[in-house]
CSV table of C-alpha atoms in Angstrom, one decimal:
chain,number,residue,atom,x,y,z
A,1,UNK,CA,195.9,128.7,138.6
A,2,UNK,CA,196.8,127.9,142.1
A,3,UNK,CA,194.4,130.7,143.7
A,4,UNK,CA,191.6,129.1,140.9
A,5,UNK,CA,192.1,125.6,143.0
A,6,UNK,CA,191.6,126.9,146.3
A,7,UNK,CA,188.7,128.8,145.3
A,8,UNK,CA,187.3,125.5,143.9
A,9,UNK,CA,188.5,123.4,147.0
A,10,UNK,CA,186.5,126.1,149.1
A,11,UNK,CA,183.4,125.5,147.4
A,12,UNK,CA,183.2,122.0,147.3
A,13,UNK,CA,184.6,122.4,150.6
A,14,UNK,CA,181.3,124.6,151.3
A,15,UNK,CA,179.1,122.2,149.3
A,16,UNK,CA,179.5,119.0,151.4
A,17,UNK,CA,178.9,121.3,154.5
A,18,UNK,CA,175.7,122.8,153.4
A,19,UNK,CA,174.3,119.1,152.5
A,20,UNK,CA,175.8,117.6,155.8
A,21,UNK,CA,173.6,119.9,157.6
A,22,UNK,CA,171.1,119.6,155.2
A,23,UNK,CA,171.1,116.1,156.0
A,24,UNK,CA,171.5,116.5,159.7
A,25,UNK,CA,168.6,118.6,159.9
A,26,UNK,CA,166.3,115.9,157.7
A,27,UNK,CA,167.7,112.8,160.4
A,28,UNK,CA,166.4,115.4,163.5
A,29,UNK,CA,162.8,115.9,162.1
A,30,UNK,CA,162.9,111.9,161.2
A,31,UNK,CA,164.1,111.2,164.6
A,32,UNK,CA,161.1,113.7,166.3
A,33,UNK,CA,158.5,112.4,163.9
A,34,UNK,CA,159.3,108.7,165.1
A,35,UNK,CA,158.6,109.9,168.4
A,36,UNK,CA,154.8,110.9,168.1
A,37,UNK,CA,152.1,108.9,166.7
A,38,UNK,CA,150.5,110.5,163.2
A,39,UNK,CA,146.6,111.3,163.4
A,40,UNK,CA,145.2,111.4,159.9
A,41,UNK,CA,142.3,114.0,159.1
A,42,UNK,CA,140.0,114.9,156.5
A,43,UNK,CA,138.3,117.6,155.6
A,44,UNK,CA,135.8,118.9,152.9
A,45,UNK,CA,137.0,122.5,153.2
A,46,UNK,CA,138.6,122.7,149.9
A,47,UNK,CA,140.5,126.1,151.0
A,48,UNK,CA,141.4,124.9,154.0
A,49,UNK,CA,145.2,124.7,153.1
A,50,UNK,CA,147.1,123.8,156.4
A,51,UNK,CA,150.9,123.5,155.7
A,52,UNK,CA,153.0,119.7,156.1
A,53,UNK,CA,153.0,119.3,159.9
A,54,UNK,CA,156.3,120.4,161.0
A,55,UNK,CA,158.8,118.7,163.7
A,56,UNK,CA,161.0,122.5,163.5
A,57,UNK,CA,162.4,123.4,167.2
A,58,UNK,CA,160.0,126.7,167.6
A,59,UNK,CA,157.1,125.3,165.1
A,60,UNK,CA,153.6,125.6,166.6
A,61,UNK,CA,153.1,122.2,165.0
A,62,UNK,CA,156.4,120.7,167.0
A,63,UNK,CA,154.7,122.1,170.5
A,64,UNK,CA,151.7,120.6,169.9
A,65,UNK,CA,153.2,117.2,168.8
A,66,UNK,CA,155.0,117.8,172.7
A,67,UNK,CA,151.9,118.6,174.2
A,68,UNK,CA,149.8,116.0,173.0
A,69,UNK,CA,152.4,112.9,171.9
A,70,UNK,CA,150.9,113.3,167.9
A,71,UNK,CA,150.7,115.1,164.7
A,72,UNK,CA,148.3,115.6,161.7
A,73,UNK,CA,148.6,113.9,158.7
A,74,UNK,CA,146.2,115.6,156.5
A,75,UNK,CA,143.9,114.9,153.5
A,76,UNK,CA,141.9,118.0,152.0
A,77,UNK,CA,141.4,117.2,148.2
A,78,UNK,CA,140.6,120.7,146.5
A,79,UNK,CA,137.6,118.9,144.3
A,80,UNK,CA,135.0,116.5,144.8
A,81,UNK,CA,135.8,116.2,148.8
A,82,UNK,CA,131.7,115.2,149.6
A,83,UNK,CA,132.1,112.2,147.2
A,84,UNK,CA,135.5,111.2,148.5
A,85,UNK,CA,134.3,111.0,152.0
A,86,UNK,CA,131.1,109.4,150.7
A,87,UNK,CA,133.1,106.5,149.2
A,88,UNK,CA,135.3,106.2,152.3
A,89,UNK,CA,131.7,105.5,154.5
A,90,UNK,CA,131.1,102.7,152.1
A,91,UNK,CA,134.2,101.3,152.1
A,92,UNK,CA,135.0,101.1,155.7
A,93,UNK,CA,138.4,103.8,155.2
A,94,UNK,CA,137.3,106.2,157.5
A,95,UNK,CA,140.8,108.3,159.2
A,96,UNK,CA,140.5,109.2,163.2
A,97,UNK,CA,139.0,113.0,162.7
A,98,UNK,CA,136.9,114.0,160.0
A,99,UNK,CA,136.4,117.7,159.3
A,100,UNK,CA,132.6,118.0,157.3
A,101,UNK,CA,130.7,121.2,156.2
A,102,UNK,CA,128.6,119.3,153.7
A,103,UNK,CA,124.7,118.5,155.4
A,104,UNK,CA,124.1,115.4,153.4
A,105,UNK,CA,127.5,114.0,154.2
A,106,UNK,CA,126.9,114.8,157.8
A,107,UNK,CA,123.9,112.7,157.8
A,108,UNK,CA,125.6,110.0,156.1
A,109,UNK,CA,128.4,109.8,158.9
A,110,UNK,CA,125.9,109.9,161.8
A,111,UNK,CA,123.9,106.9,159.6
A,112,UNK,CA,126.9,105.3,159.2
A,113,UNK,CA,126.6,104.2,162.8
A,114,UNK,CA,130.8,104.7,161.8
A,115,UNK,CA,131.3,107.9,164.6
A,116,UNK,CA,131.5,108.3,168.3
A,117,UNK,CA,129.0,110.5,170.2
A,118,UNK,CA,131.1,112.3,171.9
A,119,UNK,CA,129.9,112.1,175.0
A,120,UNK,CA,130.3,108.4,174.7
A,121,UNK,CA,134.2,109.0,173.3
A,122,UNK,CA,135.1,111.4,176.3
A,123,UNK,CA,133.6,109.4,179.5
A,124,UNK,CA,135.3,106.4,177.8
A,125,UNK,CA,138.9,107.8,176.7
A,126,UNK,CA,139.4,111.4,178.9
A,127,UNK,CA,136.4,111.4,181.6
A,128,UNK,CA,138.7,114.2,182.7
A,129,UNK,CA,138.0,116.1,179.8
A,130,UNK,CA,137.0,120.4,180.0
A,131,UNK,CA,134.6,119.2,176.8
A,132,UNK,CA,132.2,117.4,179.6
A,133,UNK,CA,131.9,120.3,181.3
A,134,UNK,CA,132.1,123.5,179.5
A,135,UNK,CA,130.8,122.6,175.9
A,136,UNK,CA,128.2,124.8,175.6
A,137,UNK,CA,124.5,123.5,176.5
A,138,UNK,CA,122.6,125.8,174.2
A,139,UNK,CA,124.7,124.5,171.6
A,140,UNK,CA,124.8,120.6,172.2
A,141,UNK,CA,121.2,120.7,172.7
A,142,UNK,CA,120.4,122.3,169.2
A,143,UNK,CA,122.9,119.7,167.6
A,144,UNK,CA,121.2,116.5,169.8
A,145,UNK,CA,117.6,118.1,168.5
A,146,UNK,CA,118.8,118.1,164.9
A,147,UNK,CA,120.9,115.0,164.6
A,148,UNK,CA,119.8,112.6,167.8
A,149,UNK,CA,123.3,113.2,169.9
A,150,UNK,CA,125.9,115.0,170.7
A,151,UNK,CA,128.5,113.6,167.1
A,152,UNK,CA,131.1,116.8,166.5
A,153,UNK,CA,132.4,119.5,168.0
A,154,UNK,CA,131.1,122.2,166.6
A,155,UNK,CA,133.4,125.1,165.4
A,156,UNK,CA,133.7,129.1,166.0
A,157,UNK,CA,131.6,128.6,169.2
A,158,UNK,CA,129.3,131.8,170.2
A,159,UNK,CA,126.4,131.3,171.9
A,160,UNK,CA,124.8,132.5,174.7
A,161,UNK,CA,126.3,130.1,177.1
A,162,UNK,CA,129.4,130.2,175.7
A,163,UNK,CA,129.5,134.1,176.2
A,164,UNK,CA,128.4,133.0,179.8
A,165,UNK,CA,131.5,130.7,180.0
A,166,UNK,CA,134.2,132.9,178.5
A,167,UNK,CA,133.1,136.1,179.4
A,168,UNK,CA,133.8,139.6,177.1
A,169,UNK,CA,135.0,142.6,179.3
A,170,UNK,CA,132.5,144.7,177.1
A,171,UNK,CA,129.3,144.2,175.2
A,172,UNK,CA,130.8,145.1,171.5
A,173,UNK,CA,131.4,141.5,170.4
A,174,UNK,CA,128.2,140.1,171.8
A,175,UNK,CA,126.6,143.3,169.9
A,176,UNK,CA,128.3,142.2,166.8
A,177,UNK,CA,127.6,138.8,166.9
A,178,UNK,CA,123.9,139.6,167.1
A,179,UNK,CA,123.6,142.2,164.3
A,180,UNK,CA,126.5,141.7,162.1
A,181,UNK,CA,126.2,139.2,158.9
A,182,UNK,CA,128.9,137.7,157.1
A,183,UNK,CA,127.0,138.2,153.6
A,184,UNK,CA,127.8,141.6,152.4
A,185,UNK,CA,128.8,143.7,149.1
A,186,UNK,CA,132.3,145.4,149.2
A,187,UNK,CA,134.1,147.9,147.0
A,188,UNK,CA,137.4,147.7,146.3
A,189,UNK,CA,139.4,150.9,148.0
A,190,UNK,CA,142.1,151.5,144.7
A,191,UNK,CA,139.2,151.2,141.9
A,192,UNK,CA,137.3,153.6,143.5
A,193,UNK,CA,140.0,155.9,143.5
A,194,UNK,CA,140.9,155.2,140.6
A,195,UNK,CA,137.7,156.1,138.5
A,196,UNK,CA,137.2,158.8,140.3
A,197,UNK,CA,134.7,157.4,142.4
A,198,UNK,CA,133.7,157.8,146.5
A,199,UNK,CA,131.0,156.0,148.6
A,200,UNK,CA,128.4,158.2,147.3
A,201,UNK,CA,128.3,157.5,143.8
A,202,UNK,CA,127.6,153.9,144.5
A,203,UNK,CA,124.5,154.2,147.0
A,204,UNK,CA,121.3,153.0,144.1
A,205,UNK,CA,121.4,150.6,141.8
A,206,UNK,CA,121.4,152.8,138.3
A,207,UNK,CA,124.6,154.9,140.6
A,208,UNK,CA,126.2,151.2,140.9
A,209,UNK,CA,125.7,150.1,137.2
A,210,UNK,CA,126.9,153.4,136.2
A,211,UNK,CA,130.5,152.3,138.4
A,212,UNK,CA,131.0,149.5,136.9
A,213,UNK,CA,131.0,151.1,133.1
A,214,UNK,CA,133.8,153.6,133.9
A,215,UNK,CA,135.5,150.6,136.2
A,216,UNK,CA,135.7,148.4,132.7
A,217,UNK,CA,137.0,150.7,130.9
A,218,UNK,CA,140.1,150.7,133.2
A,219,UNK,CA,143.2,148.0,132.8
A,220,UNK,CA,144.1,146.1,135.9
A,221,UNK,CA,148.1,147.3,137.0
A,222,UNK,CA,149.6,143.7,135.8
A,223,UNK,CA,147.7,144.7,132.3
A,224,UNK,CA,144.5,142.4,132.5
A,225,UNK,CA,140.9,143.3,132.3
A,226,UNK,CA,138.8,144.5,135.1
A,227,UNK,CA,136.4,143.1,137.0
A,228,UNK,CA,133.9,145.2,137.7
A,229,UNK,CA,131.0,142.6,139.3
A,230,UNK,CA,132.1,139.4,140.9
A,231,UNK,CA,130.1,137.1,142.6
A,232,UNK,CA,131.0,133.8,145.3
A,233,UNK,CA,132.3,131.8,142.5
A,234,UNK,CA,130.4,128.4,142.8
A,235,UNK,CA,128.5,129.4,146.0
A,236,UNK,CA,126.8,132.3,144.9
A,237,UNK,CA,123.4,131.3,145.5
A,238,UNK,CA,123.5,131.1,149.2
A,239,UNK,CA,125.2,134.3,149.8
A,240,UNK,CA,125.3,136.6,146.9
A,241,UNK,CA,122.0,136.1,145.5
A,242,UNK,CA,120.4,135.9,149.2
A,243,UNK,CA,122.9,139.3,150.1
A,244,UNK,CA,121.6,141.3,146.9
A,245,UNK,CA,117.6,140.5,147.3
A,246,UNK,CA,117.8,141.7,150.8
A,247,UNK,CA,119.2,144.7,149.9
A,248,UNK,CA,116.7,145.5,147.3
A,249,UNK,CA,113.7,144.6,150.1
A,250,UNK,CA,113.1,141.0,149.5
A,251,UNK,CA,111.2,139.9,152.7
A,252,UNK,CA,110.5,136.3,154.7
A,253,UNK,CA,107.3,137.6,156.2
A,254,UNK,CA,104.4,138.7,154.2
A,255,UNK,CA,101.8,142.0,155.4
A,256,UNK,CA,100.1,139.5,157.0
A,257,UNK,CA,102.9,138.6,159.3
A,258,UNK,CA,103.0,134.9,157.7
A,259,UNK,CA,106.4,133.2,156.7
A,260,UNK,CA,106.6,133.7,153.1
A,261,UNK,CA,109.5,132.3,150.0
A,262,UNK,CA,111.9,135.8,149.6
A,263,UNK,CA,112.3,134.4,145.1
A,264,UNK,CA,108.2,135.1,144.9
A,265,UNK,CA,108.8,138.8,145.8
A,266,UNK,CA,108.5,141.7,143.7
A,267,UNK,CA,112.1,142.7,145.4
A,268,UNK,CA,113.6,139.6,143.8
A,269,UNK,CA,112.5,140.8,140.6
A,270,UNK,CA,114.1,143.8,140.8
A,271,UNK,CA,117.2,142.3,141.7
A,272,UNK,CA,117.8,140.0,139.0
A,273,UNK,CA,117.1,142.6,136.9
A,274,UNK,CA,120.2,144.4,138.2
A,275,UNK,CA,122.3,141.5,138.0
A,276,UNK,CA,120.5,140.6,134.5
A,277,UNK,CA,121.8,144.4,133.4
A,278,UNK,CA,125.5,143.8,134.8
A,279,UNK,CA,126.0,140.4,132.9
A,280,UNK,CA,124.4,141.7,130.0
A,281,UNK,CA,126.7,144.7,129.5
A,282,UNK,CA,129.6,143.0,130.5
A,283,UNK,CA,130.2,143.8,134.1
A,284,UNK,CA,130.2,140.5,135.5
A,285,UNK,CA,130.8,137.2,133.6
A,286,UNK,CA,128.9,133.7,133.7
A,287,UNK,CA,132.2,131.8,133.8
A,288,UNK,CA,133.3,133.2,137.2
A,289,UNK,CA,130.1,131.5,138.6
A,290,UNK,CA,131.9,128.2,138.3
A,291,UNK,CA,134.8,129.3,140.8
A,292,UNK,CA,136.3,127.5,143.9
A,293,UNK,CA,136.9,129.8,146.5
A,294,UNK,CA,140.9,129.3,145.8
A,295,UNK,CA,140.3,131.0,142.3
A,296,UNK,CA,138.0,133.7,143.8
A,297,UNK,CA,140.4,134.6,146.6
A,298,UNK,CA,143.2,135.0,143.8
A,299,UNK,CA,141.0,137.2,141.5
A,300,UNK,CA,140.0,139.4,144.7
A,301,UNK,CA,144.0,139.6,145.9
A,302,UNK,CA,145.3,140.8,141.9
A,303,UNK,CA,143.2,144.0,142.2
A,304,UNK,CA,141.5,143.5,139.5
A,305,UNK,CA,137.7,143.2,141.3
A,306,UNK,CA,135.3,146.2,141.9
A,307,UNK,CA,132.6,145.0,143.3
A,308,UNK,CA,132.5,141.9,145.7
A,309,UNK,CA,128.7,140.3,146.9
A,310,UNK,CA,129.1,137.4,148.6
A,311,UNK,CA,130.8,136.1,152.3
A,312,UNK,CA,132.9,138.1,152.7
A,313,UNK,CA,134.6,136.1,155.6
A,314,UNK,CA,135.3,133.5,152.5
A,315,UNK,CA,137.5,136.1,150.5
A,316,UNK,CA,140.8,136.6,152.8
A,317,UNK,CA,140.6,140.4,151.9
A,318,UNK,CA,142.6,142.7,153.6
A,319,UNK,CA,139.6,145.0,154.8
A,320,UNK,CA,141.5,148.2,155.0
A,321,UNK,CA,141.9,147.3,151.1
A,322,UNK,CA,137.9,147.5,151.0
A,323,UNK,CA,135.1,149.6,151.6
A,324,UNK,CA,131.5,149.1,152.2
A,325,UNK,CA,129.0,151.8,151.4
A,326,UNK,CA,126.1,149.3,152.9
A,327,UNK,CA,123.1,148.0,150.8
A,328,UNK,CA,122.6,149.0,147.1
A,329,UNK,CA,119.4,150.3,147.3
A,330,UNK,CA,116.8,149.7,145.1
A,331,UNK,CA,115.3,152.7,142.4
A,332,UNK,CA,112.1,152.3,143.5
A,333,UNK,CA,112.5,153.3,147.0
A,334,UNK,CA,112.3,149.8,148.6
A,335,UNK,CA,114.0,149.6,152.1
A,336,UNK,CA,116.6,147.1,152.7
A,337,UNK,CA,116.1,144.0,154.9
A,338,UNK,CA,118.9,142.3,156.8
A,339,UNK,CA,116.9,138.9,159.2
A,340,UNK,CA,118.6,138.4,163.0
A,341,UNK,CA,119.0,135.0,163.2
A,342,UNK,CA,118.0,134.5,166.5
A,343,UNK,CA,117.9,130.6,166.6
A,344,UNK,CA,121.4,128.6,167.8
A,345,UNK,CA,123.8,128.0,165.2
A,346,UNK,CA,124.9,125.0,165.2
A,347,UNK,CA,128.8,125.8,163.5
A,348,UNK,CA,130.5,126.1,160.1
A,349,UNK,CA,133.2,122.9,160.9
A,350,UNK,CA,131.9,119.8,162.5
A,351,UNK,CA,134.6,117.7,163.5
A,352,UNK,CA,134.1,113.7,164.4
A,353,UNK,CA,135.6,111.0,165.3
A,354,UNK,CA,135.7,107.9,163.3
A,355,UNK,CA,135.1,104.6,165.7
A,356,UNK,CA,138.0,102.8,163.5
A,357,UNK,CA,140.7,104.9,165.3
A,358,UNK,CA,143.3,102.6,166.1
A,359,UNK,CA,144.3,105.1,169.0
A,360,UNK,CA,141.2,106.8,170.7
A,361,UNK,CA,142.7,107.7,174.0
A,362,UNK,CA,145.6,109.6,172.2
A,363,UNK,CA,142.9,111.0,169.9
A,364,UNK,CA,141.1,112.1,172.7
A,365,UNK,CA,144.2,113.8,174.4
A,366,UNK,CA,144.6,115.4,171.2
A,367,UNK,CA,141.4,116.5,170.7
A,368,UNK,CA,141.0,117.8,174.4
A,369,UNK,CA,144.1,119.9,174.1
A,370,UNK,CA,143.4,121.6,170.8
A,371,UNK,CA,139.9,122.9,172.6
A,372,UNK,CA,141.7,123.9,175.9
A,373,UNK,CA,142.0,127.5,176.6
A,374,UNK,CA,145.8,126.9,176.7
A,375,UNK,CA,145.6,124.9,173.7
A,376,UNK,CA,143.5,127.7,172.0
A,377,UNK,CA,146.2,130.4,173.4
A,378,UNK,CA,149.4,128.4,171.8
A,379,UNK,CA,147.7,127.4,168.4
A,380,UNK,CA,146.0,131.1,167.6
A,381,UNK,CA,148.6,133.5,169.0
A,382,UNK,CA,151.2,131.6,169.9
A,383,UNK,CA,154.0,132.0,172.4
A,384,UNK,CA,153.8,134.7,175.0
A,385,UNK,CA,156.1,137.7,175.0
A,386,UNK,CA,157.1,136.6,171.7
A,387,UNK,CA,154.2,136.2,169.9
A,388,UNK,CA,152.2,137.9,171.8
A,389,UNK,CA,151.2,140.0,175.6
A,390,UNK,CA,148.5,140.6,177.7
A,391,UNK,CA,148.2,144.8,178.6
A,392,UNK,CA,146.9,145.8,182.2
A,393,UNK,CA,143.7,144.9,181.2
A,394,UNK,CA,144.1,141.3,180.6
A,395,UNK,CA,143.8,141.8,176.6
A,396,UNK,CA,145.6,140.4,173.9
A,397,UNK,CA,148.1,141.8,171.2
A,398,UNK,CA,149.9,140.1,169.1
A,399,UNK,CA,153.2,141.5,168.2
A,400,UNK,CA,155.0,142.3,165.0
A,401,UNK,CA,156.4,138.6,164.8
A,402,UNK,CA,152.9,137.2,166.1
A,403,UNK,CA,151.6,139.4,163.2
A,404,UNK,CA,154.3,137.9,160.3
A,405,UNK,CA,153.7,134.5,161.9
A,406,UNK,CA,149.8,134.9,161.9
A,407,UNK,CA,150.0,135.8,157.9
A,408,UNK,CA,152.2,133.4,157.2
A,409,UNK,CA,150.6,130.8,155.2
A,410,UNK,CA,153.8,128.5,155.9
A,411,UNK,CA,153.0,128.5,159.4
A,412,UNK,CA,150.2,127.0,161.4
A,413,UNK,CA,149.0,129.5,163.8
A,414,UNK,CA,145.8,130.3,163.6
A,415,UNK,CA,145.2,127.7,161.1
A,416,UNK,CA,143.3,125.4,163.1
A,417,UNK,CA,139.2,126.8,161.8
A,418,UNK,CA,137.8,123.6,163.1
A,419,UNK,CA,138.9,124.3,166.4
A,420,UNK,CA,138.1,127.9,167.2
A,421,UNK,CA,136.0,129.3,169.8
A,422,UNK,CA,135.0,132.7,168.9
A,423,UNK,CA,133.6,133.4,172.5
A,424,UNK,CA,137.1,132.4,173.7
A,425,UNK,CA,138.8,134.7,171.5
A,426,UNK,CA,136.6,137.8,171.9
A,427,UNK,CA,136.9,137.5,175.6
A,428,UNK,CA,140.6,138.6,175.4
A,429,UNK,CA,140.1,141.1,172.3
A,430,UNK,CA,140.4,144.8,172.9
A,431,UNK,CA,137.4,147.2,170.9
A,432,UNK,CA,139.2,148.0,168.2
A,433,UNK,CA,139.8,151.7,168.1
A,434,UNK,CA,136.8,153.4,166.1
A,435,UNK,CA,138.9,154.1,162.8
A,436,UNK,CA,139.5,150.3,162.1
A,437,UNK,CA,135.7,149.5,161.8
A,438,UNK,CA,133.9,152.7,160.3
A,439,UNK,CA,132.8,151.6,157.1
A,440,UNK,CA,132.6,154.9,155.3
């Protein structure tokens, strides 16, 4: 009885302890968060899923908040975001930073008459900043031609001035920005095996339809149906449907060298047809044409999809999960056809700066930071040594906590899209060694 009392003194004991420094750790975060000023953002990027900002000693969050004297509060509704942000224009409830991706809500914001240019924001807040000086040119001229001036910073930067500025040791990453295409059709690795399958028994369209009948046949490992076809969800249009006619030989320019529309083309025909066939026979299924990209990412990650056409940059796949076996060619010998797009892009992200911030300098220090090359460096690898090292040759590596910490969805590195410089990033990037990028 006696030894039944201690054990139960013991644990209460052990009880009050835990929720002491439960509660001691809750009055340090309080006690950091009072000491920086909260930014509040919004973004239409409904899979944009940044965790809670964190105060935690050894956060990337808490460094920044050092560096810059602020944090994010942010707002990212997974529905409806264009409309949201539509209302807040008309209502005067604009936060300091908004994240858009939407064209027509772009043009509402610049309307508005509700955002800085920036050039205006920088000379007035940071005249000091590196964005007055090393923002691309070729890029801010493109954006003041299409929208009068210079409104957002404009993410995953890669032009050819910014290649100038933040120069690659070799030429593979310029290479790949100019040929390589986000759109593409993937296999996945497992159901291939699985039905007894290898790259080239999915080359032509009648070898592909012919896949997906012995893939649906087959049960997914948590006992589900698979999916042999699946398409971008609600975006298919501008990537799966303009991926697929390609490959079949849909062209932009007629024989007589004219501009031309790529749905009038006999190719088009053809590919509908195939797609016509797959939904038909139960291969892919009209209801999955009505997915958010959360729902398509969690369909992709369970295994249970064969055949992906669509960005593929949108899927989160692990690519040594995946295989491509390139286009699926047509039956009636047409040759693929993949455009260059040789004109500046003007960025996936824009990111502006509502004129109703109550704090524009500290917005602008913010702001100028998160673009830095040291603020790039801390909030996409991390901390050197632990994170990550430089080799001999002044490339990156991240290492096996930089890695857990990268994939981490509970941590923010390498969270912050709106902010990333591809340039900047491939100028520190070893080639990767041949066997990571042969596709077959």
């Amino acid at each position: 009885m006696k030894r039944t009392k201690k054990l139960l003194l013991l644990f209460l004991f052990f009880c009050l302890f835990l929720t002491g420094c439960t509660a001691a750790t809750q009055e340090n975060m309080d006690s950091a968060e009072n000491n920086y000023t909260e930014l509040t953002l919004f973004s239409d990027v409904s899979f944009w899923n940044p965790p809670v900002w964190s105060f935690e000693e050894g956060s990337i969050s808490a460094g920044i908040s050092k560096k810059t004297g602020a944090y994010l509060d942010f707002t990212i509704p997974p529905q409806d975001a264009s409309k949201k942000l539509s209302l807040m224009i008309l209502k005067d409830e604009l936060p300091d930073l908004i994240v858009a991706t939407d064209k027509n809500v772009i043009n509402q914001l610049i309307r508005s008459g509700k955002v800085w240019s920036l050039q205006d924001f920088f000379e007035t807040y940071c005249p000091d900043s590196h964005l007055l000086k090393d923002f691309p040119k070729d890029r801010k001229q493109e954006y003041i031609r299409q929208y009068g001036d210079w409104y957002a910073y404009l993410s995953h930067l890669n032009t050819d001035d910014a290649r100038k500025t933040w120069k690659e040791k070799t030429s593979y990453y310029g290479d790949l920005f100019t040929h390589s295409y986000n759109h593409g059709i993937m296999f996945n690795r497992k159901l291939l095996a699985r039905a007894n399958l290898t790259v080239s028994d999915i080359q032509t369209a009648s070898q592909v339809l012919k896949a997906f009948e012995k893939v649906k046949k087959l049960t997914a490992e948590d006992g589900q149906s698979t999916i042999p076809l699946l398409l971008e969800g609600n975006q298919y249009l501008d990537s799966s449907i303009s991926c697929l006619i390609g490959s079949f030989g849909a062209e932009v320019i007629d024989d007589n060298g004219n501009y031309t529309e790529r749905f009038l083309q006999p190719e088009c025909k053809d590919a509908f047809a195939f797609l016509n066939t797959a939904f038909r026979k139960g291969y892919a299924f009209s209801e999955d044409l009505t997915l958010d990209n959360l729902q398509m990412r969690d369909l992709i990650a369970d295994d249970r999809v064969f055949c992906y056409i669509g960005n593929t940059s949108n899927t989160g796949v692990d690519a040594t999960r995946w295989v491509s076996a390139g286009p699926i060619l047509s039956d009636f010998g047409k040759r693929p056809v993949m455009s260059i797009d040789l004109s500046v892009p003007t960025g996936w992200m824009q990111t502006f700066v509502s004129k109703s911030c109550k704090t524009p300098e500290l917005v602008a220090r913010f702001f100028d930071y998160m673009t830095s090359d040291e603020g790039l460096l801390y909030s996409n690898y991390g901390v050197e040594n632990e994170d990550y090292t430089f080799d001999s040759d002044g490339y990156i590596h991240r290492t096996a906590r930089g890695q857990q910490r990268f994939h981490d969805s509970n941590d923010m590195l390498g969270l912050f899209w709106n902010f990333y410089n591809v340039a900047w990033d491939h100028s520190l990037l070893p080639v990767p060694a041949k066997e990571a990028w042969t596709i077959v």
